Amino acid sequence: NAGVTQTPKFRVLKTGQSMTLLCAQDMNHEYMYWYRQDPGMGLRLIHYSVGEGTTAKGEVPDGYNVSRLKKQNFLLGLESAAPSQTSVYFCASFTYGGRVAGEQFFGPGTRLTVL
Amino acid sequence: AQSVAQPEDQVNVAEGNPLTVKCTYSVSGNPYLFWYVQYPNRGLQFLLKYITGDNLVKGSYGFEAEFNKSQTSFHLKKPSALVSDSALYFCAVSPSGYSTLTFGKGTMLLVSP
């Protein structure tokens, strides 16, 4: 069981470039989340998904798009990167079965720098 | 909307001493409260949760947390700190067992030998 994996681990972009971050989980979880972590601001929810084919906006969705075509994968896209999107991005997943929605499993993170 | 406050950016404690990391929250209705830990260059790990019942909940690695409804607090505690407890700790709140989480800004815990 690999748990939650994220690809890539590091990336440097120039302003205006696009990229996609991949999150994969092998735990058959229904719920998946994308967060960004910035110093002094904690984690903020970007988008989330409650199942294959569904997505919903979180607290800070502007500038990002997501897709959940397969249950195990949740993609986060930046169409035109901006320096304000420099951050560490975390993916998380969750399923019920004795748990509540706050008990999430996190990936190792992707450190993105936009120049 | 819910919110979480972690009033201390950093907590310093000597190994073997008790530690407390503070958290206060604001949410409509009964809160679902969580603590997570983040070790350097790693993702977050779930430590413990409070849903209902006993005000003192126990979690992983010897940590426990005390829920106080009148003070809207959920402080993380450990009777005897270890150097290996040094990490970033996040408190989080949700208004239900089905909702998304709101995290605090995090508190860095440094345990000195």
mmCIF file with all atom_site columns, N, CA, C and O in Angstrom, chain B residues 26-67:
data_model
loop_
_atom_site.group_PDB
_atom_site.id
_atom_site.type_symbol
_atom_site.label_atom_id
_atom_site.label_alt_id
_atom_site.label_comp_id
_atom_site.label_asym_id
_atom_site.label_entity_id
_atom_site.label_seq_id
_atom_site.pdbx_PDB_ins_code
_atom_site.Cartn_x
_atom_site.Cartn_y
_atom_site.Cartn_z
_atom_site.occupancy
_atom_site.B_iso_or_equiv
_atom_site.pdbx_formal_charge
_atom_site.auth_seq_id
_atom_site.auth_comp_id
_atom_site.auth_asym_id
_atom_site.auth_atom_id
_atom_site.pdbx_PDB_model_num
ATOM 1   N N  . SER B 1 26 ? -13.956 28.373 16.575 1.00 0.00 ? 26 SER B N  1
ATOM 2   C CA . SER B 1 26 ? -15.284 28.964 16.447 1.00 0.00 ? 26 SER B CA 1
ATOM 3   C C  . SER B 1 26 ? -16.030 28.187 15.376 1.00 0.00 ? 26 SER B C  1
ATOM 4   O O  . SER B 1 26 ? -15.529 28.029 14.260 1.00 0.00 ? 26 SER B O  1
ATOM 5   N N  . VAL B 1 27 ? -17.200 27.662 15.731 1.00 0.00 ? 27 VAL B N  1
ATOM 6   C CA . VAL B 1 27 ? -17.994 26.890 14.770 1.00 0.00 ? 27 VAL B CA 1
ATOM 7   C C  . VAL B 1 27 ? -19.439 26.881 15.232 1.00 0.00 ? 27 VAL B C  1
ATOM 8   O O  . VAL B 1 27 ? -19.713 26.946 16.427 1.00 0.00 ? 27 VAL B O  1
ATOM 9   N N  . SER B 1 28 ? -20.351 26.803 14.302 1.00 0.00 ? 28 SER B N  1
ATOM 10  C CA . SER B 1 28 ? -21.765 26.691 14.641 1.00 0.00 ? 28 SER B CA 1
ATOM 11  C C  . SER B 1 28 ? -22.074 25.259 15.037 1.00 0.00 ? 28 SER B C  1
ATOM 12  O O  . SER B 1 28 ? -21.658 24.329 14.356 1.00 0.00 ? 28 SER B O  1
ATOM 13  N N  . GLY B 1 29 ? -22.793 25.110 16.137 1.00 0.00 ? 29 GLY B N  1
ATOM 14  C CA . GLY B 1 29 ? -23.173 23.776 16.568 1.00 0.00 ? 29 GLY B CA 1
ATOM 15  C C  . GLY B 1 29 ? -22.051 23.066 17.294 1.00 0.00 ? 29 GLY B C  1
ATOM 16  O O  . GLY B 1 29 ? -21.096 23.675 17.783 1.00 0.00 ? 29 GLY B O  1
ATOM 17  N N  . ASN B 1 30 ? -22.167 21.758 17.351 1.00 0.00 ? 30 ASN B N  1
ATOM 18  C CA . ASN B 1 30 ? -21.163 20.961 18.052 1.00 0.00 ? 30 ASN B CA 1
ATOM 19  C C  . ASN B 1 30 ? -19.942 20.748 17.171 1.00 0.00 ? 30 ASN B C  1
ATOM 20  O O  . ASN B 1 30 ? -20.073 20.338 16.030 1.00 0.00 ? 30 ASN B O  1
ATOM 21  N N  . PRO B 1 31 ? -18.769 21.015 17.715 1.00 0.00 ? 31 PRO B N  1
ATOM 22  C CA . PRO B 1 31 ? -17.561 20.944 16.875 1.00 0.00 ? 31 PRO B CA 1
ATOM 23  C C  . PRO B 1 31 ? -17.009 19.536 16.733 1.00 0.00 ? 31 PRO B C  1
ATOM 24  O O  . PRO B 1 31 ? -17.129 18.709 17.631 1.00 0.00 ? 31 PRO B O  1
ATOM 25  N N  . TYR B 1 32 ? -16.416 19.281 15.578 1.00 0.00 ? 32 TYR B N  1
ATOM 26  C CA . TYR B 1 32 ? -15.557 18.127 15.374 1.00 0.00 ? 32 TYR B CA 1
ATOM 27  C C  . TYR B 1 32 ? -14.138 18.705 15.330 1.00 0.00 ? 32 TYR B C  1
ATOM 28  O O  . TYR B 1 32 ? -13.839 19.557 14.489 1.00 0.00 ? 32 TYR B O  1
ATOM 29  N N  . LEU B 1 33 ? -13.276 18.255 16.217 1.00 0.00 ? 33 LEU B N  1
ATOM 30  C CA . LEU B 1 33 ? -11.962 18.862 16.384 1.00 0.00 ? 33 LEU B CA 1
ATOM 31  C C  . LEU B 1 33 ? -10.864 17.832 16.156 1.00 0.00 ? 33 LEU B C  1
ATOM 32  O O  . LEU B 1 33 ? -11.003 16.666 16.540 1.00 0.00 ? 33 LEU B O  1
ATOM 33  N N  . PHE B 1 34 ? -9.766  18.296 15.568 1.00 0.00 ? 34 PHE B N  1
ATOM 34  C CA . PHE B 1 34 ? -8.698  17.397 15.158 1.00 0.00 ? 34 PHE B CA 1
ATOM 35  C C  . PHE B 1 34 ? -7.338  18.043 15.433 1.00 0.00 ? 34 PHE B C  1
ATOM 36  O O  . PHE B 1 34 ? -7.192  19.259 15.394 1.00 0.00 ? 34 PHE B O  1
ATOM 37  N N  . TRP B 1 35 ? -6.353  17.187 15.670 1.00 0.00 ? 35 TRP B N  1
ATOM 38  C CA . TRP B 1 35 ? -4.960  17.591 15.682 1.00 0.00 ? 35 TRP B CA 1
ATOM 39  C C  . TRP B 1 35 ? -4.192  16.759 14.669 1.00 0.00 ? 35 TRP B C  1
ATOM 40  O O  . TRP B 1 35 ? -4.378  15.537 14.580 1.00 0.00 ? 35 TRP B O  1
ATOM 41  N N  . TYR B 1 36 ? -3.326  17.458 13.929 1.00 0.00 ? 36 TYR B N  1
ATOM 42  C CA . TYR B 1 36 ? -2.436  16.827 12.970 1.00 0.00 ? 36 TYR B CA 1
ATOM 43  C C  . TYR B 1 36 ? -1.001  17.247 13.305 1.00 0.00 ? 36 TYR B C  1
ATOM 44  O O  . TYR B 1 36 ? -0.766  18.329 13.826 1.00 0.00 ? 36 TYR B O  1
ATOM 45  N N  . VAL B 1 37 ? -0.048  16.388 12.910 1.00 0.00 ? 37 VAL B N  1
ATOM 46  C CA . VAL B 1 37 ? 1.365   16.705 13.072 1.00 0.00 ? 37 VAL B CA 1
ATOM 47  C C  . VAL B 1 37 ? 2.052   16.620 11.711 1.00 0.00 ? 37 VAL B C  1
ATOM 48  O O  . VAL B 1 37 ? 1.706   15.774 10.875 1.00 0.00 ? 37 VAL B O  1
ATOM 49  N N  . GLN B 1 38 ? 2.991   17.532 11.495 1.00 0.00 ? 38 GLN B N  1
ATOM 50  C CA . GLN B 1 38 ? 3.781   17.522 10.258 1.00 0.00 ? 38 GLN B CA 1
ATOM 51  C C  . GLN B 1 38 ? 5.252   17.530 10.604 1.00 0.00 ? 38 GLN B C  1
ATOM 52  O O  . GLN B 1 38 ? 5.761   18.511 11.155 1.00 0.00 ? 38 GLN B O  1
ATOM 53  N N  . TYR B 1 39 ? 5.944   16.445 10.276 1.00 0.00 ? 39 TYR B N  1
ATOM 54  C CA . TYR B 1 39 ? 7.392   16.386 10.438 1.00 0.00 ? 39 TYR B CA 1
ATOM 55  C C  . TYR B 1 39 ? 8.044   17.037 9.216  1.00 0.00 ? 39 TYR B C  1
ATOM 56  O O  . TYR B 1 39 ? 7.421   17.127 8.152  1.00 0.00 ? 39 TYR B O  1
ATOM 57  N N  . PRO B 1 40 ? 9.289   17.479 9.347  1.00 0.00 ? 40 PRO B N  1
ATOM 58  C CA . PRO B 1 40 ? 9.938   18.207 8.246  1.00 0.00 ? 40 PRO B CA 1
ATOM 59  C C  . PRO B 1 40 ? 9.866   17.464 6.917  1.00 0.00 ? 40 PRO B C  1
ATOM 60  O O  . PRO B 1 40 ? 10.136  16.260 6.853  1.00 0.00 ? 40 PRO B O  1
ATOM 61  N N  . ASN B 1 41 ? 9.477   18.204 5.889  1.00 0.00 ? 41 ASN B N  1
ATOM 62  C CA . ASN B 1 41 ? 9.419   17.690 4.516  1.00 0.00 ? 41 ASN B CA 1
ATOM 63  C C  . ASN B 1 41 ? 8.491   16.483 4.372  1.00 0.00 ? 41 ASN B C  1
ATOM 64  O O  . ASN B 1 41 ? 8.723   15.616 3.525  1.00 0.00 ? 41 ASN B O  1
ATOM 65  N N  . ARG B 1 42 ? 7.474   16.426 5.199  1.00 0.00 ? 42 ARG B N  1
ATOM 66  C CA . ARG B 1 42 ? 6.503   15.341 5.129  1.00 0.00 ? 42 ARG B CA 1
ATOM 67  C C  . ARG B 1 42 ? 5.092   15.900 5.046  1.00 0.00 ? 42 ARG B C  1
ATOM 68  O O  . ARG B 1 42 ? 4.846   17.081 5.314  1.00 0.00 ? 42 ARG B O  1
ATOM 69  N N  . GLY B 1 43 ? 4.154   15.041 4.702  1.00 0.00 ? 43 GLY B N  1
ATOM 70  C CA . GLY B 1 43 ? 2.746   15.424 4.750  1.00 0.00 ? 43 GLY B CA 1
ATOM 71  C C  . GLY B 1 43 ? 2.229   15.376 6.177  1.00 0.00 ? 43 GLY B C  1
ATOM 72  O O  . GLY B 1 43 ? 2.915   14.966 7.103  1.00 0.00 ? 43 GLY B O  1
ATOM 73  N N  . LEU B 1 44 ? 0.992   15.818 6.358  1.00 0.00 ? 44 LEU B N  1
ATOM 74  C CA . LEU B 1 44 ? 0.394   15.817 7.684  1.00 0.00 ? 44 LEU B CA 1
ATOM 75  C C  . LEU B 1 44 ? -0.036  14.409 8.084  1.00 0.00 ? 44 LEU B C  1
ATOM 76  O O  . LEU B 1 44 ? -0.443  13.605 7.245  1.00 0.00 ? 44 LEU B O  1
ATOM 77  N N  . GLN B 1 45 ? 0.028   14.149 9.388  1.00 0.00 ? 45 GLN B N  1
ATOM 78  C CA . GLN B 1 45 ? -0.447  12.884 9.939  1.00 0.00 ? 45 GLN B CA 1
ATOM 79  C C  . GLN B 1 45 ? -1.508  13.165 10.985 1.00 0.00 ? 45 GLN B C  1
ATOM 80  O O  . GLN B 1 45 ? -1.308  14.018 11.858 1.00 0.00 ? 45 GLN B O  1
ATOM 81  N N  . PHE B 1 46 ? -2.601  12.444 10.917 1.00 0.00 ? 46 PHE B N  1
ATOM 82  C CA . PHE B 1 46 ? -3.683  12.563 11.894 1.00 0.00 ? 46 PHE B CA 1
ATOM 83  C C  . PHE B 1 46 ? -3.201  12.067 13.255 1.00 0.00 ? 46 PHE B C  1
ATOM 84  O O  . PHE B 1 46 ? -2.612  10.992 13.364 1.00 0.00 ? 46 PHE B O  1
ATOM 85  N N  . LEU B 1 47 ? -3.443  12.873 14.311 1.00 0.00 ? 47 LEU B N  1
ATOM 86  C CA . LEU B 1 47 ? -3.056  12.493 15.668 1.00 0.00 ? 47 LEU B CA 1
ATOM 87  C C  . LEU B 1 47 ? -4.243  12.029 16.496 1.00 0.00 ? 47 LEU B C  1
ATOM 88  O O  . LEU B 1 47 ? -4.180  10.983 17.147 1.00 0.00 ? 47 LEU B O  1
ATOM 89  N N  . LEU B 1 48 ? -5.277  12.855 16.536 1.00 0.00 ? 48 LEU B N  1
ATOM 90  C CA . LEU B 1 48 ? -6.429  12.525 17.368 1.00 0.00 ? 48 LEU B CA 1
ATOM 91  C C  . LEU B 1 48 ? -7.613  13.407 16.994 1.00 0.00 ? 48 LEU B C  1
ATOM 92  O O  . LEU B 1 48 ? -7.452  14.394 16.277 1.00 0.00 ? 48 LEU B O  1
ATOM 93  N N  . LYS B 1 49 ? -8.786  12.997 17.495 1.00 0.00 ? 49 LYS B N  1
ATOM 94  C CA . LYS B 1 49 ? -9.996  13.761 17.217 1.00 0.00 ? 49 LYS B CA 1
ATOM 95  C C  . LYS B 1 49 ? -10.904 13.778 18.443 1.00 0.00 ? 49 LYS B C  1
ATOM 96  O O  . LYS B 1 49 ? -10.833 12.903 19.307 1.00 0.00 ? 49 LYS B O  1
ATOM 97  N N  . TYR B 1 50 ? -11.749 14.805 18.481 1.00 0.00 ? 50 TYR B N  1
ATOM 98  C CA . TYR B 1 50 ? -12.844 14.886 19.445 1.00 0.00 ? 50 TYR B CA 1
ATOM 99  C C  . TYR B 1 50 ? -14.145 15.028 18.656 1.00 0.00 ? 50 TYR B C  1
ATOM 100 O O  . TYR B 1 50 ? -14.268 15.917 17.809 1.00 0.00 ? 50 TYR B O  1
ATOM 101 N N  . ILE B 1 51 ? -15.101 14.147 18.987 1.00 0.00 ? 51 ILE B N  1
ATOM 102 C CA . ILE B 1 51 ? -16.426 14.249 18.372 1.00 0.00 ? 51 ILE B CA 1
ATOM 103 C C  . ILE B 1 51 ? -17.462 14.489 19.453 1.00 0.00 ? 51 ILE B C  1
ATOM 104 O O  . ILE B 1 51 ? -18.236 15.441 19.402 1.00 0.00 ? 51 ILE B O  1
ATOM 105 N N  . THR B 1 52 ? -17.460 13.631 20.441 1.00 0.00 ? 52 THR B N  1
ATOM 106 C CA . THR B 1 52 ? -18.392 13.745 21.545 1.00 0.00 ? 52 THR B CA 1
ATOM 107 C C  . THR B 1 52 ? -17.872 12.864 22.663 1.00 0.00 ? 52 THR B C  1
ATOM 108 O O  . THR B 1 52 ? -16.922 12.111 22.485 1.00 0.00 ? 52 THR B O  1
ATOM 109 N N  . GLY B 1 53 ? -18.459 12.998 23.854 1.00 0.00 ? 53 GLY B N  1
ATOM 110 C CA . GLY B 1 53 ? -18.059 12.115 24.934 1.00 0.00 ? 53 GLY B CA 1
ATOM 111 C C  . GLY B 1 53 ? -17.040 12.746 25.859 1.00 0.00 ? 53 GLY B C  1
ATOM 112 O O  . GLY B 1 53 ? -17.087 13.946 26.147 1.00 0.00 ? 53 GLY B O  1
ATOM 113 N N  . ASP B 1 54 ? -16.101 11.953 26.327 1.00 0.00 ? 54 ASP B N  1
ATOM 114 C CA . ASP B 1 54 ? -15.099 12.417 27.285 1.00 0.00 ? 54 ASP B CA 1
ATOM 115 C C  . ASP B 1 54 ? -14.350 13.618 26.760 1.00 0.00 ? 54 ASP B C  1
ATOM 116 O O  . ASP B 1 54 ? -13.948 13.653 25.587 1.00 0.00 ? 54 ASP B O  1
ATOM 117 N N  . ASN B 1 55 ? -14.126 14.571 27.657 1.00 0.00 ? 55 ASN B N  1
ATOM 118 C CA . ASN B 1 55 ? -13.426 15.789 27.240 1.00 0.00 ? 55 ASN B CA 1
ATOM 119 C C  . ASN B 1 55 ? -11.948 15.557 27.001 1.00 0.00 ? 55 ASN B C  1
ATOM 120 O O  . ASN B 1 55 ? -11.294 16.369 26.346 1.00 0.00 ? 55 ASN B O  1
ATOM 121 N N  . LEU B 1 56 ? -11.381 14.509 27.544 1.00 0.00 ? 56 LEU B N  1
ATOM 122 C CA . LEU B 1 56 ? -9.972  14.186 27.331 1.00 0.00 ? 56 LEU B CA 1
ATOM 123 C C  . LEU B 1 56 ? -9.886  13.021 26.345 1.00 0.00 ? 56 LEU B C  1
ATOM 124 O O  . LEU B 1 56 ? -10.385 11.938 26.610 1.00 0.00 ? 56 LEU B O  1
ATOM 125 N N  . VAL B 1 57 ? -9.300  13.298 25.201 1.00 0.00 ? 57 VAL B N  1
ATOM 126 C CA . VAL B 1 57 ? -9.160  12.260 24.178 1.00 0.00 ? 57 VAL B CA 1
ATOM 127 C C  . VAL B 1 57 ? -7.702  11.906 24.013 1.00 0.00 ? 57 VAL B C  1
ATOM 128 O O  . VAL B 1 57 ? -6.830  12.771 24.087 1.00 0.00 ? 57 VAL B O  1
ATOM 129 N N  . LYS B 1 58 ? -7.453  10.638 23.769 1.00 0.00 ? 58 LYS B N  1
ATOM 130 C CA . LYS B 1 58 ? -6.080  10.162 23.603 1.00 0.00 ? 58 LYS B CA 1
ATOM 131 C C  . LYS B 1 58 ? -5.833  9.839  22.145 1.00 0.00 ? 58 LYS B C  1
ATOM 132 O O  . LYS B 1 58 ? -6.735  9.403  21.415 1.00 0.00 ? 58 LYS B O  1
ATOM 133 N N  . GLY B 1 59 ? -4.577  10.046 21.732 1.00 0.00 ? 59 GLY B N  1
ATOM 134 C CA . GLY B 1 59 ? -4.238  9.797  20.347 1.00 0.00 ? 59 GLY B CA 1
ATOM 135 C C  . GLY B 1 59 ? -2.923  9.071  20.212 1.00 0.00 ? 59 GLY B C  1
ATOM 136 O O  . GLY B 1 59 ? -2.467  8.390  21.123 1.00 0.00 ? 59 GLY B O  1
ATOM 137 N N  . SER B 1 60 ? -2.308  9.272  19.057 1.00 0.00 ? 60 SER B N  1
ATOM 138 C CA . SER B 1 60 ? -1.058  8.578  18.739 1.00 0.00 ? 60 SER B CA 1
ATOM 139 C C  . SER B 1 60 ? 0.108   9.188  19.491 1.00 0.00 ? 60 SER B C  1
ATOM 140 O O  . SER B 1 60 ? 0.074   10.357 19.884 1.00 0.00 ? 60 SER B O  1
ATOM 141 N N  . TYR B 1 61 ? 1.179   8.394  19.643 1.00 0.00 ? 61 TYR B N  1
ATOM 142 C CA . TYR B 1 61 ? 2.480   8.833  20.174 1.00 0.00 ? 61 TYR B CA 1
ATOM 143 C C  . TYR B 1 61 ? 2.383   9.424  21.587 1.00 0.00 ? 61 TYR B C  1
ATOM 144 O O  . TYR B 1 61 ? 3.200   10.254 21.964 1.00 0.00 ? 61 TYR B O  1
ATOM 145 N N  . GLY B 1 62 ? 1.383   9.040  22.359 1.00 0.00 ? 62 GLY B N  1
ATOM 146 C CA . GLY B 1 62 ? 1.255   9.511  23.733 1.00 0.00 ? 62 GLY B CA 1
ATOM 147 C C  . GLY B 1 62 ? 0.599   10.866 23.883 1.00 0.00 ? 62 GLY B C  1
ATOM 148 O O  . GLY B 1 62 ? 0.527   11.403 24.994 1.00 0.00 ? 62 GLY B O  1
ATOM 149 N N  . PHE B 1 63 ? 0.131   11.438 22.789 1.00 0.00 ? 63 PHE B N  1
ATOM 150 C CA . PHE B 1 63 ? -0.530  12.734 22.857 1.00 0.00 ? 63 PHE B CA 1
ATOM 151 C C  . PHE B 1 63 ? -1.981  12.584 23.300 1.00 0.00 ? 63 PHE B C  1
ATOM 152 O O  . PHE B 1 63 ? -2.630  11.569 23.056 1.00 0.00 ? 63 PHE B O  1
ATOM 153 N N  . GLU B 1 64 ? -2.481  13.630 23.940 1.00 0.00 ? 64 GLU B N  1
ATOM 154 C CA . GLU B 1 64 ? -3.878  13.719 24.316 1.00 0.00 ? 64 GLU B CA 1
ATOM 155 C C  . GLU B 1 64 ? -4.327  15.164 24.157 1.00 0.00 ? 64 GLU B C  1
ATOM 156 O O  . GLU B 1 64 ? -3.504  16.068 24.001 1.00 0.00 ? 64 GLU B O  1
ATOM 157 N N  . ALA B 1 65 ? -5.620  15.370 24.123 1.00 0.00 ? 65 ALA B N  1
ATOM 158 C CA . ALA B 1 65 ? -6.149  16.722 23.971 1.00 0.00 ? 65 ALA B CA 1
ATOM 159 C C  . ALA B 1 65 ? -7.362  16.880 24.865 1.00 0.00 ? 65 ALA B C  1
ATOM 160 O O  . ALA B 1 65 ? -8.142  15.946 25.044 1.00 0.00 ? 65 ALA B O  1
ATOM 161 N N  . GLU B 1 66 ? -7.490  18.098 25.399 1.00 0.00 ? 66 GLU B N  1
ATOM 162 C CA . GLU B 1 66 ? -8.588  18.393 26.309 1.00 0.00 ? 66 GLU B CA 1
ATOM 163 C C  . GLU B 1 66 ? -9.568  19.352 25.666 1.00 0.00 ? 66 GLU B C  1
ATOM 164 O O  . GLU B 1 66 ? -9.203  20.480 25.300 1.00 0.00 ? 66 GLU B O  1
ATOM 165 N N  . PHE B 1 67 ? -10.799 18.920 25.547 1.00 0.00 ? 67 PHE B N  1
ATOM 166 C CA . PHE B 1 67 ? -11.865 19.749 24.987 1.00 0.00 ? 67 PHE B CA 1
ATOM 167 C C  . PHE B 1 67 ? -12.527 20.529 26.110 1.00 0.00 ? 67 PHE B C  1
ATOM 168 O O  . PHE B 1 67 ? -12.898 19.960 27.138 1.00 0.00 ? 67 PHE B O  1
#
